[in-house]
Amino acid sequence: MTTTPTAPATTHARLSIPQGTALSIGAVLGTGVITLPAIAAGIAGPASLVAWAALVVLSIPLASTFAAMGARFPDSGGVSTYVRRAFGPRASAAVGWCFYFAVPVGAPPASLMAGHYVSDAVGGGRTVAVAVAASLIVGVALMNAAGLRLSGRVQLGLTAVLATLMLVTIVAALPRASWDNLQPFAPHGWGAVGSAAALLVWGFAGWEAVASLAGDYRRPARDVPRATAIALVVVGTLYLALAATSLMVLGPATGSSEAPLSDLLAAGVGGEVRVVTAVVAVLLTVGAMNAYYAGGSRLGAALARDGALPAYLAVGAGKDGVPRRSLALIAGQSVLWLVASEVLHLGLTPLMLLATGCFTLVYVLGTAAAVRLLERGSRAWWTAVVALVSVLGLLVMNGWHVLWALGVAAAAVGYQVWHDRRRVVAGCVHGYDEADLGAGPDRDAGRDRGAAGDVLLGA
């Protein structure tokens, strides 16, 4: 779960390569990394390193594709705009729904990650972890209802703190690493690597934000690919180094750790580091959830305003409005998913897979749009083809959890069809024709949905 700080709104584009690189890293490097190495190790053991490496390699064509789209079609709508251009408003609505309904599914595991760090530091076990998670869900929702938001600079600052903590932890713990801890390498079989890779999408979501930032660069055609390349190297190196160090230092205990960053840092420097990592985990989670709730609530209101969700949720859809109804729906669903997780003893993994299924489906639609829109046979087109095939593979690896994402997309299309028919009938009754019905805010719906959605996928 990552946060995408948006570039400051200016009259003239002035985003430099270093600034764009920082924003791209912030879009991808998120709070999931505080727990993902342990969860992936629990699924595939040391072979989870193969899954990490595979996601890093996959990020190259995926990020390159979105960079190419951003350079050619600079627009703040990002993925939603491209999907709308390629496949029309119904497919764009599916993208919007996948973003919107991934938020309440992803909030409980994200908040529980922070909760586990707190319980690891102060004790109290599962009860404390769940109490912290519930407090974060309600607290962040109330923050947004009051109109409070963290600035892009604060979000970038939190990402910088995370990157620094990762680097310090790796350097401090590496002297205690042992190659013997990587044996047996694949204790759960090689098939588990695919399951781990599907889950790790959680930590790599955010590359689509590269496209939405393209219009803010001074020279998009030159600067976007360069900033993306630097971000790929930094993110890939940090992720792989942290995962490898965790496995080589903590050994088999990695898979059962609820606070792997704390365990790793304690092994490296000793002392009372658990309180420090718990505080950092909570702050990072507040930042991530704030971005998710702020972007998600605005996305829901924009979707409702444009007919892709019930009109009741459209209140507060304006630029300076606070979409409290949409926010209440997200927060209410988040609480229900948290309760369901506890009652059914689901743990983090199932909910994370439901959320990553939505993210992966958005990537499928986004790369498919790139294949359709980019010049056929060009290097960028072939890169998009590779990215599309890769994310389709990830979608399959998501297993039965992908049915949730497909169901959300199908429901979006169904609702859009129903809403369009109602508009046509209403137009016939009142004497309008279809050209009249196609005018107005619906024409630019994809841009508004994408702008809000880009805050989300970065989250």
Tab-separated table of C-alpha atoms in Angstrom, residues 115-277:
chain	number	residue	atom	x	y	z
A	115	GLY	CA	-1.281	-2.810	14.689
A	116	HIS	CA	1.086	-5.786	14.761
A	117	TYR	CA	4.073	-3.458	15.112
A	118	VAL	CA	2.400	-1.725	18.061
A	119	SER	CA	1.513	-5.011	19.776
A	120	ASP	CA	5.062	-6.233	19.143
A	121	ALA	CA	6.394	-3.145	20.939
A	122	VAL	CA	3.949	-2.845	23.865
A	123	GLY	CA	2.415	-6.322	24.101
A	124	GLY	CA	-1.246	-7.247	24.088
A	125	GLY	CA	-1.160	-9.560	21.081
A	126	ARG	CA	-4.034	-9.729	18.640
A	127	THR	CA	-6.369	-7.614	20.783
A	128	VAL	CA	-4.059	-4.600	20.669
A	129	ALA	CA	-3.378	-5.091	16.949
A	130	VAL	CA	-7.101	-5.107	16.098
A	131	ALA	CA	-7.781	-2.133	18.402
A	132	VAL	CA	-5.050	-0.128	16.656
A	133	ALA	CA	-6.416	-1.142	13.243
A	134	ALA	CA	-9.960	-0.078	14.142
A	135	SER	CA	-8.675	3.203	15.587
A	136	LEU	CA	-6.737	3.963	12.410
A	137	ILE	CA	-9.741	3.247	10.170
A	138	VAL	CA	-12.096	5.429	12.224
A	139	GLY	CA	-9.505	8.118	12.977
A	140	VAL	CA	-8.386	8.600	9.371
A	141	ALA	CA	-12.017	8.657	8.207
A	142	LEU	CA	-12.823	11.390	10.757
A	143	MET	CA	-9.748	13.346	9.635
A	144	ASN	CA	-11.014	13.319	6.075
A	145	ALA	CA	-14.590	14.100	7.100
A	146	ALA	CA	-13.235	17.219	8.809
A	147	GLY	CA	-11.427	18.153	5.597
A	148	LEU	CA	-7.935	17.493	6.983
A	149	ARG	CA	-5.401	16.159	4.466
A	150	LEU	CA	-1.686	15.557	4.513
A	151	SER	CA	0.235	17.571	1.936
A	152	GLY	CA	2.266	16.025	-0.839
A	153	ARG	CA	5.437	17.148	0.929
A	154	VAL	CA	4.418	15.312	4.102
A	155	GLN	CA	3.687	12.182	2.056
A	156	LEU	CA	7.107	12.420	0.423
A	157	GLY	CA	8.669	12.959	3.837
A	158	LEU	CA	7.039	9.789	5.155
A	159	THR	CA	8.324	7.862	2.144
A	160	ALA	CA	11.818	9.248	2.754
A	161	VAL	CA	11.596	8.063	6.379
A	162	LEU	CA	10.608	4.576	5.202
A	163	ALA	CA	13.426	4.418	2.641
A	164	THR	CA	15.953	5.577	5.252
A	165	LEU	CA	14.698	3.063	7.801
A	166	MET	CA	14.965	0.276	5.220
A	167	LEU	CA	18.515	1.290	4.328
A	168	VAL	CA	19.641	1.571	7.960
A	169	THR	CA	18.058	-1.774	8.797
A	170	ILE	CA	19.726	-3.539	5.865
A	171	VAL	CA	23.179	-2.101	6.620
A	172	ALA	CA	22.919	-2.837	10.362
A	173	ALA	CA	21.632	-6.400	9.984
A	174	LEU	CA	23.681	-7.582	6.998
A	175	PRO	CA	26.770	-8.618	9.063
A	176	ARG	CA	24.572	-11.234	10.758
A	177	ALA	CA	23.437	-12.751	7.458
A	178	SER	CA	24.071	-16.414	6.692
A	179	TRP	CA	23.655	-18.264	3.408
A	180	ASP	CA	22.612	-21.341	5.383
A	181	ASN	CA	19.310	-19.624	6.231
A	182	LEU	CA	18.305	-19.923	2.574
A	183	GLN	CA	18.084	-23.716	2.872
A	184	PRO	CA	15.790	-25.421	2.018
A	185	PHE	CA	15.175	-22.889	-0.721
A	186	ALA	CA	11.647	-23.909	-1.776
A	187	PRO	CA	10.110	-25.732	1.219
A	188	HIS	CA	6.554	-25.248	-0.077
A	189	GLY	CA	7.272	-26.113	-3.717
A	190	TRP	CA	7.843	-23.862	-6.706
A	191	GLY	CA	4.127	-23.311	-7.198
A	192	ALA	CA	4.144	-21.170	-4.059
A	193	VAL	CA	6.335	-18.624	-5.849
A	194	GLY	CA	3.387	-17.683	-8.085
A	195	SER	CA	1.132	-17.215	-5.055
A	196	ALA	CA	3.754	-15.004	-3.406
A	197	ALA	CA	4.133	-12.949	-6.603
A	198	ALA	CA	0.371	-12.319	-6.773
A	199	LEU	CA	0.483	-10.993	-3.212
A	200	LEU	CA	3.561	-8.819	-3.801
A	201	VAL	CA	1.600	-6.721	-6.314
A	202	TRP	CA	0.495	-4.934	-3.118
A	203	GLY	CA	3.990	-3.504	-2.703
A	204	PHE	CA	4.521	-2.628	-6.376
A	205	ALA	CA	1.217	-0.875	-7.130
A	206	GLY	CA	1.854	2.700	-8.130
A	207	TRP	CA	3.695	2.603	-11.457
A	208	GLU	CA	0.575	3.931	-13.202
A	209	ALA	CA	1.095	7.212	-11.311
A	210	VAL	CA	4.051	7.843	-13.635
A	211	ALA	CA	1.550	8.472	-16.421
A	212	SER	CA	-0.608	10.877	-14.424
A	213	LEU	CA	2.429	13.020	-13.532
A	214	ALA	CA	3.665	13.260	-17.127
A	215	GLY	CA	1.965	16.565	-17.863
A	216	ASP	CA	3.847	18.225	-14.981
A	217	TYR	CA	7.326	17.565	-16.429
A	218	ARG	CA	9.222	20.250	-18.320
A	219	ARG	CA	9.925	17.890	-21.225
A	220	PRO	CA	7.712	14.771	-20.817
A	221	ALA	CA	9.103	12.838	-23.807
A	222	ARG	CA	12.635	12.992	-22.378
A	223	ASP	CA	12.147	13.382	-18.615
A	224	VAL	CA	9.452	10.756	-17.901
A	225	PRO	CA	11.509	7.749	-19.123
A	226	ARG	CA	14.621	8.959	-17.258
A	227	ALA	CA	12.833	9.554	-13.957
A	228	THR	CA	11.084	6.196	-14.307
A	229	ALA	CA	14.364	4.359	-14.953
A	230	ILE	CA	15.995	5.855	-11.840
A	231	ALA	CA	12.918	5.030	-9.726
A	232	LEU	CA	12.966	1.431	-11.009
A	233	VAL	CA	16.579	0.964	-9.906
A	234	VAL	CA	16.018	2.500	-6.453
A	235	VAL	CA	12.776	0.650	-5.684
A	236	GLY	CA	13.999	-2.675	-7.050
A	237	THR	CA	17.264	-2.494	-5.108
A	238	LEU	CA	15.590	-1.582	-1.807
A	239	TYR	CA	12.912	-4.267	-2.081
A	240	LEU	CA	15.285	-7.077	-3.066
A	241	ALA	CA	17.901	-6.084	-0.493
A	242	LEU	CA	15.359	-5.962	2.354
A	243	ALA	CA	13.752	-9.289	1.409
A	244	ALA	CA	17.116	-11.046	1.048
A	245	THR	CA	18.496	-9.590	4.273
A	246	SER	CA	15.360	-10.608	6.200
A	247	LEU	CA	15.645	-14.209	5.037
A	248	MET	CA	19.410	-14.458	5.534
A	249	VAL	CA	19.347	-12.914	9.022
A	250	LEU	CA	16.071	-14.150	10.518
A	251	GLY	CA	16.010	-17.483	8.675
A	252	PRO	CA	12.842	-19.616	9.003
A	253	ALA	CA	11.521	-17.178	11.637
A	254	THR	CA	10.936	-14.621	8.862
A	255	GLY	CA	7.710	-16.284	7.758
A	256	SER	CA	6.154	-16.155	11.226
A	257	SER	CA	7.247	-12.634	12.168
A	258	GLU	CA	4.487	-10.049	12.599
A	259	ALA	CA	6.998	-7.186	12.756
A	260	PRO	CA	9.894	-8.252	10.491
A	261	LEU	CA	11.430	-4.781	10.232
A	262	SER	CA	11.573	-4.563	14.042
A	263	ASP	CA	13.076	-8.042	14.326
A	264	LEU	CA	15.655	-7.267	11.656
A	265	LEU	CA	16.638	-3.914	13.155
A	266	ALA	CA	16.835	-5.435	16.647
A	267	ALA	CA	19.127	-8.161	15.321
A	268	GLY	CA	21.375	-5.516	13.785
A	269	VAL	CA	21.620	-2.815	16.445
A	270	GLY	CA	19.859	-4.198	19.535
A	271	GLY	CA	18.297	-1.893	22.121
A	272	GLU	CA	14.763	-0.529	22.237
A	273	VAL	CA	14.202	-0.219	18.514
A	274	ARG	CA	10.735	-1.784	18.464
A	275	VAL	CA	9.050	1.348	19.775
A	276	VAL	CA	10.767	3.383	17.050
A	277	THR	CA	9.661	1.057	14.258
